[in-house]
JSON list of C-alpha atoms in Angstrom, two decimals:
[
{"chain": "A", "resi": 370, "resn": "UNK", "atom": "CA", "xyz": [-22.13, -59.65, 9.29]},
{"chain": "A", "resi": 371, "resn": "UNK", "atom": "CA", "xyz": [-20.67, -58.18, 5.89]},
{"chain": "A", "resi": 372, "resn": "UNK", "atom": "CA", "xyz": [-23.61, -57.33, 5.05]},
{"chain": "A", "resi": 373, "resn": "UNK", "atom": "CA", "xyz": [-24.44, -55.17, 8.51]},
{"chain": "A", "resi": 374, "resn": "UNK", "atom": "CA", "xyz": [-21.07, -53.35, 8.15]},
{"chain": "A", "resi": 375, "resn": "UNK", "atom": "CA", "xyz": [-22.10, -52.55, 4.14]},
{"chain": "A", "resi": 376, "resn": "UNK", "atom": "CA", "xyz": [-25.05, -50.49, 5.86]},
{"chain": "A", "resi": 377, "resn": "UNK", "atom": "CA", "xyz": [-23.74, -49.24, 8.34]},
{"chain": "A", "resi": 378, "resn": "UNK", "atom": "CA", "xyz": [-20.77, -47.65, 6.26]},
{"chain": "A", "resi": 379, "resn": "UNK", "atom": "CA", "xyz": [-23.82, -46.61, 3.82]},
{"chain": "A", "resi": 380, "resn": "UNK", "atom": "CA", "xyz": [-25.39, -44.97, 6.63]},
{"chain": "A", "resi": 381, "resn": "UNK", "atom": "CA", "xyz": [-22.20, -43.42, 7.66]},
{"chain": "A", "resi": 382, "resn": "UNK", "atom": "CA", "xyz": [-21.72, -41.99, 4.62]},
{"chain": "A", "resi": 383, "resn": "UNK", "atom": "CA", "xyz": [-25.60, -40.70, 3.85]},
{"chain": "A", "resi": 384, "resn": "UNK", "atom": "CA", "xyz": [-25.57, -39.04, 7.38]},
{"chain": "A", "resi": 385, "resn": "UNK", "atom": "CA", "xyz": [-22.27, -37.21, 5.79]},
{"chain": "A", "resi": 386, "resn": "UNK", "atom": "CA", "xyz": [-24.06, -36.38, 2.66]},
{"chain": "A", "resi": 387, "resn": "UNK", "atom": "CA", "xyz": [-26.85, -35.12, 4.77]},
{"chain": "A", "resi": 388, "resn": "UNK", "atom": "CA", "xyz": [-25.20, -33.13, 6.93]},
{"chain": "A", "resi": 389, "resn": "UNK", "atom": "CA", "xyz": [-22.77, -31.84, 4.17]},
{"chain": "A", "resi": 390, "resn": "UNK", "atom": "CA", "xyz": [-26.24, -30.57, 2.62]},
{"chain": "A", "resi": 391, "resn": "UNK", "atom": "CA", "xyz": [-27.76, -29.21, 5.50]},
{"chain": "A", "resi": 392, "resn": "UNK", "atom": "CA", "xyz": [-24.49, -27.14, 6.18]},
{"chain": "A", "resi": 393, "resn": "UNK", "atom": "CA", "xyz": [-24.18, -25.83, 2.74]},
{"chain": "A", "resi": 394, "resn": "UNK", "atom": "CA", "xyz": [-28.09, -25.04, 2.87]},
{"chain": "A", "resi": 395, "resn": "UNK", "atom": "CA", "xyz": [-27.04, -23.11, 6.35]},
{"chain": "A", "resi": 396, "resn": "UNK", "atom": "CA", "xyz": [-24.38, -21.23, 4.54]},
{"chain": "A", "resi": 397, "resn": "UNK", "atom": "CA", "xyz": [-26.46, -19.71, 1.67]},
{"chain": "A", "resi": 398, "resn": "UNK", "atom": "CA", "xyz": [-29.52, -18.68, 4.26]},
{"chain": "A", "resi": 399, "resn": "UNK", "atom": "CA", "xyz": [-26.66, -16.69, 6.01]},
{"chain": "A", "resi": 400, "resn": "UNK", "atom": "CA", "xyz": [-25.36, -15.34, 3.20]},
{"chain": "A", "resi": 401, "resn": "UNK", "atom": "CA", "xyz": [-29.12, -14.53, 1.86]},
{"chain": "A", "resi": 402, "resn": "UNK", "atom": "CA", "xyz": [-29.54, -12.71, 5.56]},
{"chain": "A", "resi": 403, "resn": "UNK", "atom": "CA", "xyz": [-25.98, -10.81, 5.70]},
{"chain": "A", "resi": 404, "resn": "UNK", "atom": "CA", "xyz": [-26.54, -9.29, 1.94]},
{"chain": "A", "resi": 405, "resn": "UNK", "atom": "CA", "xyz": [-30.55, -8.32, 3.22]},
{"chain": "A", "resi": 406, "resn": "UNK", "atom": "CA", "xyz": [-29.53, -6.58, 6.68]},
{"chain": "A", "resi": 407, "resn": "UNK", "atom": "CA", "xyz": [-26.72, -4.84, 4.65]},
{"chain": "A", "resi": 408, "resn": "UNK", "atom": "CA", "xyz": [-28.54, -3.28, 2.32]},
{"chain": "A", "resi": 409, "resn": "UNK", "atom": "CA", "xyz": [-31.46, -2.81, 4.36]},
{"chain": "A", "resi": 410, "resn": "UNK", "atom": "CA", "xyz": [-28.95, -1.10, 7.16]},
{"chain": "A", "resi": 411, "resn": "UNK", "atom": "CA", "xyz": [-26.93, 0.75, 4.52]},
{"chain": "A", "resi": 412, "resn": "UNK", "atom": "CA", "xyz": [-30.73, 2.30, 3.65]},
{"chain": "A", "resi": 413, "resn": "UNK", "atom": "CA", "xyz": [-32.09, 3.29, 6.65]},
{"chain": "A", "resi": 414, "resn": "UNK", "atom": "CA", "xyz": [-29.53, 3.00, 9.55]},
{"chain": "A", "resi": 415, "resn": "UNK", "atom": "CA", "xyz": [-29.33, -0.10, 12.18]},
{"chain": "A", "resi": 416, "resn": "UNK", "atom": "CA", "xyz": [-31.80, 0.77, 14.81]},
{"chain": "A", "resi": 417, "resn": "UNK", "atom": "CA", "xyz": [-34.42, 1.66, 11.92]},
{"chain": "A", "resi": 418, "resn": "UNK", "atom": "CA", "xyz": [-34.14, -1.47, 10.72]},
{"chain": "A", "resi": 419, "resn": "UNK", "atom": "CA", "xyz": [-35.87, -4.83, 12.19]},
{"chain": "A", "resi": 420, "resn": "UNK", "atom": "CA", "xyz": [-35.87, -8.23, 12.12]},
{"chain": "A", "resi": 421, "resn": "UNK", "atom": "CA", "xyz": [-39.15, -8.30, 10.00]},
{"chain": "A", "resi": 422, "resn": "UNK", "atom": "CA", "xyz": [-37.94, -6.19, 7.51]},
{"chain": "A", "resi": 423, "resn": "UNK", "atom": "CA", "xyz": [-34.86, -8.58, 7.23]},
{"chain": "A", "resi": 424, "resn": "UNK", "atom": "CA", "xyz": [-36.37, -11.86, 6.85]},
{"chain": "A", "resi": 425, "resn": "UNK", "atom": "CA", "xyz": [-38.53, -10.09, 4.39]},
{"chain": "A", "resi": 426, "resn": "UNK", "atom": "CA", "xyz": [-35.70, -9.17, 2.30]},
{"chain": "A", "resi": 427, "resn": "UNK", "atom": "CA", "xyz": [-34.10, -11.99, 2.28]},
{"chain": "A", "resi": 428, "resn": "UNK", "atom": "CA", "xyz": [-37.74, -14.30, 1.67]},
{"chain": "A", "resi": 429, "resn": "UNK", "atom": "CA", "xyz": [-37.41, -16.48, 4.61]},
{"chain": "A", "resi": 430, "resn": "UNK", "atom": "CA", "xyz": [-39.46, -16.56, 7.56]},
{"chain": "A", "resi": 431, "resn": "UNK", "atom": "CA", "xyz": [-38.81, -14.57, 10.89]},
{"chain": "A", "resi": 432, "resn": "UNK", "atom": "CA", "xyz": [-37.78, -17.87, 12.91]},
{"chain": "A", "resi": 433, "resn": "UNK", "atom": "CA", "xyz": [-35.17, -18.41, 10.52]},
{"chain": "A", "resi": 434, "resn": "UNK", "atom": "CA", "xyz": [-33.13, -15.09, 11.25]},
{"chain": "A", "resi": 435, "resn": "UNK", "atom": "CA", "xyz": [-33.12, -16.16, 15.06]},
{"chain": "A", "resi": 436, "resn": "UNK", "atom": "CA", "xyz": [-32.48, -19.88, 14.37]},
{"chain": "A", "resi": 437, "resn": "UNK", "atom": "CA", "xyz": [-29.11, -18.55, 12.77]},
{"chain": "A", "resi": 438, "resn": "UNK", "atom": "CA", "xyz": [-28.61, -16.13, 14.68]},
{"chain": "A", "resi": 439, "resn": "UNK", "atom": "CA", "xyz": [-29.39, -15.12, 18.80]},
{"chain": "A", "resi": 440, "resn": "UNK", "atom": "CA", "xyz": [-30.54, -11.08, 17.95]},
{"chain": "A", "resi": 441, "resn": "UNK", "atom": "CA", "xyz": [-30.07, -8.54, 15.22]},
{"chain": "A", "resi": 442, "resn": "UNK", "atom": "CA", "xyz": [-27.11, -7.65, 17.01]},
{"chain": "A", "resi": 443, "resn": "UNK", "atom": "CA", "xyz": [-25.20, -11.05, 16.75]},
{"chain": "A", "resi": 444, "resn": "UNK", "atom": "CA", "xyz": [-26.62, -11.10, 13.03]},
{"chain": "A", "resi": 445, "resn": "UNK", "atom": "CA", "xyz": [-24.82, -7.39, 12.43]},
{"chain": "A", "resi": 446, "resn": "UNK", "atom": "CA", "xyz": [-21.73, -8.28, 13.97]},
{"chain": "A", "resi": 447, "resn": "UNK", "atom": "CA", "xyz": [-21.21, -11.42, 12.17]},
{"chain": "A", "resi": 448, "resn": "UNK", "atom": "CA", "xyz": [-22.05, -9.68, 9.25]},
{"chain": "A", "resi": 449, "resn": "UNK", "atom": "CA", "xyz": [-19.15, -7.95, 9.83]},
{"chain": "A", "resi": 450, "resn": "UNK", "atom": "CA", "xyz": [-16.89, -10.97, 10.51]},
{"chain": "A", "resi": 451, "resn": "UNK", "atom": "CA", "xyz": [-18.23, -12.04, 7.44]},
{"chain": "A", "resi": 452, "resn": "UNK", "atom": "CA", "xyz": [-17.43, -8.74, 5.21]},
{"chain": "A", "resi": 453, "resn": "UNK", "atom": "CA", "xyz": [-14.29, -7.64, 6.22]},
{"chain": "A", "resi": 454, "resn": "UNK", "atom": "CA", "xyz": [-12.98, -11.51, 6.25]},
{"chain": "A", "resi": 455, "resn": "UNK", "atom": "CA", "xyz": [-14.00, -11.85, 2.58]},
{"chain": "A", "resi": 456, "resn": "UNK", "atom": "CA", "xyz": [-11.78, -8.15, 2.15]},
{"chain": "A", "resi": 457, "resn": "UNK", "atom": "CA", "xyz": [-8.54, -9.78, 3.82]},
{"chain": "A", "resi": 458, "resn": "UNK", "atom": "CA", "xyz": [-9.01, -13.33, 1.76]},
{"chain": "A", "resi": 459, "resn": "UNK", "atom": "CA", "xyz": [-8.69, -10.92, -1.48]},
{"chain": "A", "resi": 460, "resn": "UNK", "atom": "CA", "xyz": [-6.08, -8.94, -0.39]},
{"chain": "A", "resi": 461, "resn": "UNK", "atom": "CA", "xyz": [-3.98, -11.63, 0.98]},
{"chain": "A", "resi": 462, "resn": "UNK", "atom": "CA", "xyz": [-4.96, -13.70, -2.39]},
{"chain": "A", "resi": 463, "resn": "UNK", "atom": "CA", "xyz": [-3.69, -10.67, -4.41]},
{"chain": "A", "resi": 464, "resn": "UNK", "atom": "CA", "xyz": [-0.39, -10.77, -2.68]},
{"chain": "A", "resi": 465, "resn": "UNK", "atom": "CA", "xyz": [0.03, -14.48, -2.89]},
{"chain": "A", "resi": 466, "resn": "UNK", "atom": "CA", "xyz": [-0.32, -14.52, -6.82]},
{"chain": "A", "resi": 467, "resn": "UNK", "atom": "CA", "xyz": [1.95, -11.65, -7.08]},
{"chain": "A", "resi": 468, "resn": "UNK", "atom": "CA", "xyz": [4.49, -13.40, -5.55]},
{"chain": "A", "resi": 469, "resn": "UNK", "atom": "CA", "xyz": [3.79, -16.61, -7.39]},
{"chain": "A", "resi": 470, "resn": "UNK", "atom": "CA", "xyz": [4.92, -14.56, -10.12]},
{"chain": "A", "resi": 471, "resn": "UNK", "atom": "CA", "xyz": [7.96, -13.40, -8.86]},
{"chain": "A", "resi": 472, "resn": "UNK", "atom": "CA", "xyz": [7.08, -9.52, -8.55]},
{"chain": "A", "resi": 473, "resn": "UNK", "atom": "CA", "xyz": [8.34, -7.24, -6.14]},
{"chain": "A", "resi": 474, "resn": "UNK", "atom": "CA", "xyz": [6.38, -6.07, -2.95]},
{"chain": "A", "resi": 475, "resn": "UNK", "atom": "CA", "xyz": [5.81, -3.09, -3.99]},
{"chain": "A", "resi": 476, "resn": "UNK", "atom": "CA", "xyz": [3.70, -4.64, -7.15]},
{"chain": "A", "resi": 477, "resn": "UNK", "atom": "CA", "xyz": [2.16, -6.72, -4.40]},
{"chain": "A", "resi": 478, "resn": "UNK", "atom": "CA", "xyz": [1.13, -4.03, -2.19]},
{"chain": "A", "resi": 479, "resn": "UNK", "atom": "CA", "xyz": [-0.15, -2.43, -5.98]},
{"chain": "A", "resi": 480, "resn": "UNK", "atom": "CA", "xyz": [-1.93, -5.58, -6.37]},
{"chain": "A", "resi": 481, "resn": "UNK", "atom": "CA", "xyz": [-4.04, -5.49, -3.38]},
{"chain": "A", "resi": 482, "resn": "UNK", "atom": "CA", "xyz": [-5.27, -2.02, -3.80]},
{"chain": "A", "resi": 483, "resn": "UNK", "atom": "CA", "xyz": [-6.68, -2.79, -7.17]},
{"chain": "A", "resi": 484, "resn": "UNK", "atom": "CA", "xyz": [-8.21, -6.03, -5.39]},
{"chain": "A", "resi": 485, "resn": "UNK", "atom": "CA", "xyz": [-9.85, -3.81, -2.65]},
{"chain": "A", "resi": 486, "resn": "UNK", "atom": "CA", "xyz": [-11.11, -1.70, -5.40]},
{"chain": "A", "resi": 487, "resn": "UNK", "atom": "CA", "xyz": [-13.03, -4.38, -7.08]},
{"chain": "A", "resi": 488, "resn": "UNK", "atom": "CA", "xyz": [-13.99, -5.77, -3.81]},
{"chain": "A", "resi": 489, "resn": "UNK", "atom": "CA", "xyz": [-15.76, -2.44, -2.96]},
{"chain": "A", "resi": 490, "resn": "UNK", "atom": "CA", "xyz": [-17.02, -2.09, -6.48]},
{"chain": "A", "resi": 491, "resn": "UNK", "atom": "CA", "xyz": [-18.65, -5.74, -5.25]},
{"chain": "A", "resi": 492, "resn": "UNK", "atom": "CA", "xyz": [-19.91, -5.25, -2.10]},
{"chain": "A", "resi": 493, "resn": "UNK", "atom": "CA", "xyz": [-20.43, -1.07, -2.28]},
{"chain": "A", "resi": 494, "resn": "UNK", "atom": "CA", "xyz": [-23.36, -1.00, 0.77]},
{"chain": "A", "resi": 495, "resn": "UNK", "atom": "CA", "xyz": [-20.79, -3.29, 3.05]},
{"chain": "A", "resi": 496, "resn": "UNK", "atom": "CA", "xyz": [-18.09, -0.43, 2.45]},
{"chain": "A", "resi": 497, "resn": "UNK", "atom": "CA", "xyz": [-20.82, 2.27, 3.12]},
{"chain": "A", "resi": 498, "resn": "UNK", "atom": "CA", "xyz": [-21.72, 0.69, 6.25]},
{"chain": "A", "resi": 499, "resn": "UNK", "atom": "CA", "xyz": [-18.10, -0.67, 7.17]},
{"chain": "A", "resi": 500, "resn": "UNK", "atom": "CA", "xyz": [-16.77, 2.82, 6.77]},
{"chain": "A", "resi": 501, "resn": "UNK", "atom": "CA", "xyz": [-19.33, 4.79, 9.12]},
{"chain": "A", "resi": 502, "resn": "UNK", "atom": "CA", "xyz": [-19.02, 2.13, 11.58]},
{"chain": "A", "resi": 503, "resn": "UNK", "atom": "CA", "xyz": [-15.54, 2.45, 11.94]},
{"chain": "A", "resi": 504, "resn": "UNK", "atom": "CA", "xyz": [-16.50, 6.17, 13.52]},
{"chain": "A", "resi": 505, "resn": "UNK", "atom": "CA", "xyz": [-18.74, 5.12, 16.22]},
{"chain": "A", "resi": 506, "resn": "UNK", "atom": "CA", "xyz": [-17.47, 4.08, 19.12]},
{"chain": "A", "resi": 507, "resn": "UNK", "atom": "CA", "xyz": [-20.53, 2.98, 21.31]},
{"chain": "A", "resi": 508, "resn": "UNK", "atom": "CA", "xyz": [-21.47, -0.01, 19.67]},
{"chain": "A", "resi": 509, "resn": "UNK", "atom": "CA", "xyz": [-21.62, -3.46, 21.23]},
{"chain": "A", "resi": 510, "resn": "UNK", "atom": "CA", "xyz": [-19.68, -5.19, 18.21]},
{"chain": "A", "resi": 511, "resn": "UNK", "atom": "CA", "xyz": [-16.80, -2.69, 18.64]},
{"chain": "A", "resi": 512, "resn": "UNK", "atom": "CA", "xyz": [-14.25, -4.59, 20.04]},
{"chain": "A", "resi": 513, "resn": "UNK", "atom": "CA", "xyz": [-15.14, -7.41, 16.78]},
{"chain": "A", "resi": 514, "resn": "UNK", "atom": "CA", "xyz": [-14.69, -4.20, 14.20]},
{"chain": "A", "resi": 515, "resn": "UNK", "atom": "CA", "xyz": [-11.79, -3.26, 15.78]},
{"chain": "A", "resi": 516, "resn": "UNK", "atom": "CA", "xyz": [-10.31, -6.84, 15.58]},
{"chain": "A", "resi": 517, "resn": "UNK", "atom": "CA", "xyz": [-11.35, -7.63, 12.01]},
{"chain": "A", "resi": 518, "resn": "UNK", "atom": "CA", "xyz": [-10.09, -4.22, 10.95]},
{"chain": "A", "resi": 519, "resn": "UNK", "atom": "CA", "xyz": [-6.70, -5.17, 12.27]},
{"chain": "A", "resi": 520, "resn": "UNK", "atom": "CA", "xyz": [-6.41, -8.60, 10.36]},
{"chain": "A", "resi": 521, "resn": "UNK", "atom": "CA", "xyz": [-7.16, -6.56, 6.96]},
{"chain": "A", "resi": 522, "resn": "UNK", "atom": "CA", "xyz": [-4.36, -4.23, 8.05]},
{"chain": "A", "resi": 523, "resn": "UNK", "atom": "CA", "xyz": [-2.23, -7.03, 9.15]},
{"chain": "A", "resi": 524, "resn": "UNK", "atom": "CA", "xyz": [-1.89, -8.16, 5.58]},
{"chain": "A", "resi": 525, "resn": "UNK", "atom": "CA", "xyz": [-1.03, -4.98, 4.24]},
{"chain": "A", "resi": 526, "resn": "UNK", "atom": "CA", "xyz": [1.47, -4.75, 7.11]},
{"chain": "A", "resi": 527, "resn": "UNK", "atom": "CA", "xyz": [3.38, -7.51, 6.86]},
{"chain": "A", "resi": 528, "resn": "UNK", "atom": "CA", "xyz": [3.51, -7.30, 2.68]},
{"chain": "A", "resi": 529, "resn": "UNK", "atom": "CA", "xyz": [4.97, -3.49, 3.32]},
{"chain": "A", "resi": 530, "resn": "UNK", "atom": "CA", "xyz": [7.52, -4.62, 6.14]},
{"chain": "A", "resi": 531, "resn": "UNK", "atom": "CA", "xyz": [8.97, -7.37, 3.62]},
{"chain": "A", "resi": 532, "resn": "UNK", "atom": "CA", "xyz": [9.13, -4.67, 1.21]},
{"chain": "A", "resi": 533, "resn": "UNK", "atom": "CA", "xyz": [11.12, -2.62, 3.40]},
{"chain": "A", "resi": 534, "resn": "UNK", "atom": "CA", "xyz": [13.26, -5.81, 4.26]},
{"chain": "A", "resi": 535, "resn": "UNK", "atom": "CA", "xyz": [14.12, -5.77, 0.72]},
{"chain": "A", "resi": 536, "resn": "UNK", "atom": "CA", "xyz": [15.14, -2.61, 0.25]},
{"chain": "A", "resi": 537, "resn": "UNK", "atom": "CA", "xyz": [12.06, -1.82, -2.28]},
{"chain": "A", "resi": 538, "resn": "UNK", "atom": "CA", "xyz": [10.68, 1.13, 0.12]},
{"chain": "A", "resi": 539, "resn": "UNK", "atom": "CA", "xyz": [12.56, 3.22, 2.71]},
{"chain": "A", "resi": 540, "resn": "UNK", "atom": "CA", "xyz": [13.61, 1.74, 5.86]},
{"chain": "A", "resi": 541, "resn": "UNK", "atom": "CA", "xyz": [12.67, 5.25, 7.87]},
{"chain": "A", "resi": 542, "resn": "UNK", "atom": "CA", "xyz": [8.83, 4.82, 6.84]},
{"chain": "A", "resi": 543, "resn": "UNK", "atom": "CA", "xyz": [6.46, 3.65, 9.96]},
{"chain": "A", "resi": 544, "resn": "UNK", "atom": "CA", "xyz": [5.47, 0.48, 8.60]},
{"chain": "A", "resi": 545, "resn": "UNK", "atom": "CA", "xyz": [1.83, -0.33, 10.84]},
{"chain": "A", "resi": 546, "resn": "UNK", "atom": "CA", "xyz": [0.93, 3.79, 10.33]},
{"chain": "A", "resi": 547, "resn": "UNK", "atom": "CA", "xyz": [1.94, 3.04, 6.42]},
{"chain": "A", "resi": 548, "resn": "UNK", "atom": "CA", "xyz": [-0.11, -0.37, 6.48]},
{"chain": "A", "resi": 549, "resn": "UNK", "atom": "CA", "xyz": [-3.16, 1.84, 7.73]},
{"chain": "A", "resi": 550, "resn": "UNK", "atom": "CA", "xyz": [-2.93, 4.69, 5.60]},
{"chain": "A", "resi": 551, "resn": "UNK", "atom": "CA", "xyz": [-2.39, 2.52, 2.50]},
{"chain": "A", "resi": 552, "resn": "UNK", "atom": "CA", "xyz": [-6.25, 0.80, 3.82]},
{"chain": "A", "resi": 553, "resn": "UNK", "atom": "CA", "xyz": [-7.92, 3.47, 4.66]},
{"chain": "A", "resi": 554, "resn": "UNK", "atom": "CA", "xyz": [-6.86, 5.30, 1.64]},
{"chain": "A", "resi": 555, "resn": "UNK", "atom": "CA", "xyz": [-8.58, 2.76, -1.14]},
{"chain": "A", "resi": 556, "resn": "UNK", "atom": "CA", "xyz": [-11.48, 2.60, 0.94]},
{"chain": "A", "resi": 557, "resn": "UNK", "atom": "CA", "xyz": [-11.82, 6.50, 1.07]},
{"chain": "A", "resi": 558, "resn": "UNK", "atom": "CA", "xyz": [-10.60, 6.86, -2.32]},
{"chain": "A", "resi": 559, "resn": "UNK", "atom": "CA", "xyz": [-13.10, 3.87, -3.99]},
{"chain": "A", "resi": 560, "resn": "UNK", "atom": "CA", "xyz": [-16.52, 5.80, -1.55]},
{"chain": "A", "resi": 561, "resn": "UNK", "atom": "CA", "xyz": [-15.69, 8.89, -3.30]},
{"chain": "A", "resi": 562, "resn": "UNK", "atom": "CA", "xyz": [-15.07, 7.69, -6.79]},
{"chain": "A", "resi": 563, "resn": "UNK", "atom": "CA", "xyz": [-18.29, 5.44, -6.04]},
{"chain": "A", "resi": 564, "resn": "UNK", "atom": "CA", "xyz": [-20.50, 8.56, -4.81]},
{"chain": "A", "resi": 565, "resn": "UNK", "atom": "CA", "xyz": [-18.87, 11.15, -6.66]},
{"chain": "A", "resi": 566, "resn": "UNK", "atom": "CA", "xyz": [-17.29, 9.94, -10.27]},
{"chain": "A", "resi": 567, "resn": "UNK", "atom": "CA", "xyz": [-19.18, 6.87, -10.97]},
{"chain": "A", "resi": 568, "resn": "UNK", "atom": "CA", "xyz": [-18.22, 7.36, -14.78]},
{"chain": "A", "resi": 569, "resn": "UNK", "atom": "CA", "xyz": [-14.53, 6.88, -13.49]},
{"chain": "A", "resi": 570, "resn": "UNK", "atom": "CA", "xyz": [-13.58, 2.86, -14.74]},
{"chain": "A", "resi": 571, "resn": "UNK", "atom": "CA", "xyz": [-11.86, 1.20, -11.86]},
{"chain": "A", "resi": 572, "resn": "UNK", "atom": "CA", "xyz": [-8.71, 0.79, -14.01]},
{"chain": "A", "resi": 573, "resn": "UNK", "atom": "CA", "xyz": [-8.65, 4.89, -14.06]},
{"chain": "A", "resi": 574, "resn": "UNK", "atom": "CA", "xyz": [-9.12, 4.65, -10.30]},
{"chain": "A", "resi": 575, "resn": "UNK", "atom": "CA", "xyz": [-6.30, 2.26, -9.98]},
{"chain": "A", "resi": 576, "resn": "UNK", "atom": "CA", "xyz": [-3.86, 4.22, -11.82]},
{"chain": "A", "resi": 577, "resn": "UNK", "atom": "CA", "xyz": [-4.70, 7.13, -10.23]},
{"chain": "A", "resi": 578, "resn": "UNK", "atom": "CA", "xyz": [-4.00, 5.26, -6.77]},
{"chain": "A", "resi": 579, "resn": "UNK", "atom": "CA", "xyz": [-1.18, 3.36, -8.26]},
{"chain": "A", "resi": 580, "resn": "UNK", "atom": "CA", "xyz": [0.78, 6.44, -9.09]},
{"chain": "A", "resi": 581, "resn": "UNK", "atom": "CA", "xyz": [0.27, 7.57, -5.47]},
{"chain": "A", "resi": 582, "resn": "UNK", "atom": "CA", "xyz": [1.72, 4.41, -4.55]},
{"chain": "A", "resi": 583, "resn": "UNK", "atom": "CA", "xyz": [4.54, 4.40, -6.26]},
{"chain": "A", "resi": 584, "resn": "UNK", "atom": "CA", "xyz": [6.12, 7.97, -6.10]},
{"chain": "A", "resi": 585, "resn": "UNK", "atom": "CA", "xyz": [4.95, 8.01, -2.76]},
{"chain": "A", "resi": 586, "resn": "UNK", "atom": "CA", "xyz": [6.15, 4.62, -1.07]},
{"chain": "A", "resi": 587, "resn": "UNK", "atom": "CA", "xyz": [8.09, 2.56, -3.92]},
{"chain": "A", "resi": 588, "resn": "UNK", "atom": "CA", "xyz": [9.46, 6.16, -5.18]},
{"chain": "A", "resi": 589, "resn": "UNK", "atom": "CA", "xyz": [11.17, 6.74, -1.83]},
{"chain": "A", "resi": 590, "resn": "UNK", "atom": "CA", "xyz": [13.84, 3.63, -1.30]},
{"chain": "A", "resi": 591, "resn": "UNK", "atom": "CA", "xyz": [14.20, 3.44, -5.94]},
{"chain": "A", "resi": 592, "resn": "UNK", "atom": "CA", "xyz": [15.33, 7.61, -4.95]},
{"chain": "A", "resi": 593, "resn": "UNK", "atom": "CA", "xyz": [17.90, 7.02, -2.18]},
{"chain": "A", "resi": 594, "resn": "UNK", "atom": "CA", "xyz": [19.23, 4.05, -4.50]},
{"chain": "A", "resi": 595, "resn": "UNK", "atom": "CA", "xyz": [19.70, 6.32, -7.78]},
{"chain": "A", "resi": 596, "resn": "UNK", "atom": "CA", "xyz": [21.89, 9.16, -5.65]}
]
C-alpha cells in the first residue's frame, strides 16, 4: 500500500513536471510567433502579411500558429495584450522601486518615462505598430487596444494623482488628460528620436524629456510653494 501511494505521488509530481514543461515550451512558441508577426506586420502592414509568412519567421510549422492561436486576428490582438502588458509591468516596476527608495512622485513619474524609453528602444517595431494602430478605428481588436491602452495610462494616472495629493504638482492640473499626455508624449518623443536622431543616447533623450517634466509638471506646485 506504501508503496502504491510512493507512485502515485511520483506520478503526481512527473505529470506536474510535464505539464510545467509543456507550458513553458507553449510560452516561448508564443513569444517566437508575437516577435515574427510584429516585425513581419511592422514591414509590410497586417493584411499583407499571412499566416505562412509568420510561421516561416518564426521556424515552426503552419499548424502551430493555429494550434496557439484561432486566426491571425486572435494572434494580432494578443500580440497586443502581450506588448502593451509588458509596457505597464515596466512602468509600474519603475514606480515601485522609486518608492522603495523613498523618492518623491514626481521622480517616480521621471522614472517611468526613462523606463518607457528603454522599453521602446527594446521592442522599437511593437511601438511602430502600437502607435499607428492607435489611429485606426475599424479594427476588430479595437475595443482590446483601447483597454490595454488605458491600463498603461492607469499607472501613470494614479502615480500623478498621489503626486498631486502630496502637494509635489499643482492641484488645478487635469490629472487623467496629464496621465495621457505624459504617455503619449515618450512614445512620440522615443519614434522620433528612433527615426530621426538615432545618434541621440537614450540618457540625452531622457534629460531632454526630464526637463520637460519637471518645469512643466513638478515646476508648477515647487512655484506656487516658493511665492
Amino acid at each position: 500500500m506504501r508503496a502504491a501511494v510512493t507512485r502515485w505521488k511520483h506520478g503526481r509530481h512527473g505529470a506536474g513536471r510535464i505539464g510545467a514543461m509543456t507550458s513553458a515550451r507553449r510560452r516561448a512558441t508564443r513569444r517566437k510567433l508575437f516577435e515574427a508577426a510584429v516585425t513581419l506586420i511592422a514591414e509590410q502592414g497586417f493584411s499583407a502579411t499571412t499566416v505562412d509568412e509568420i510561421a516561416e519567421r518564426a521556424g515552426v510549422a503552419k499548424g502551430t500558429v493555429y494550434y496557439n492561436f484561432a486566426s491571425k486576428n486572435v494572434l494580432f490582438e494578443e500580440l497586443l495584450r502581450h506588448g502593451v502588458g509588458l509596457l505597464t509591468a515596466s512602468l509600474r516596476r519603475a514606480a515601485d522601486e522609486t518608492a522603495a527608495r523613498g523618492d518623491s512622485r514626481v521622480d517616480a513619474l521621471d522614472a517611468m518615462i526613462r523606463s518607457g524609453l528603454a522599453f521602446i528602444v527594446r521592442y522599437p517595431s511593437f511601438t511602430q505598430l502600437y502607435v499607428a494602430e492607435l489611429w485606426r478605428t475599424n479594427r476588430t481588436w479595437q475595443d482590446t487596444l483601447m483597454a490595454v491602452r488605458q491600463e498603461a495610462v492607469a499607472v501613470v494616472e494614479k502615480v500623478l494623482g498621489e503626486a498631486v495629493e502630496r502637494g509635489e504638482v499643482s492641484g488645478e492640473i487635469d490629472v487623467p488628460l496629464t496621465a495621457s499626455a505624459l504617455f503619449g508624449m515618450v512614445l512620440v518623443a522615443a519614434l522620433d528620436w528612433q527615426a530621426f536622431q538615432p545618434e541621440r543616447s537614450l540618457d540625452d533623450v531622457h534629460e531632454t524629456l526630464s526637463r520637460l517634466l519637471q518645469g512643466r509638471v513638478g515646476g508648477s506646485a515647487a512655484h506656487r510653494c516658493a511665492r
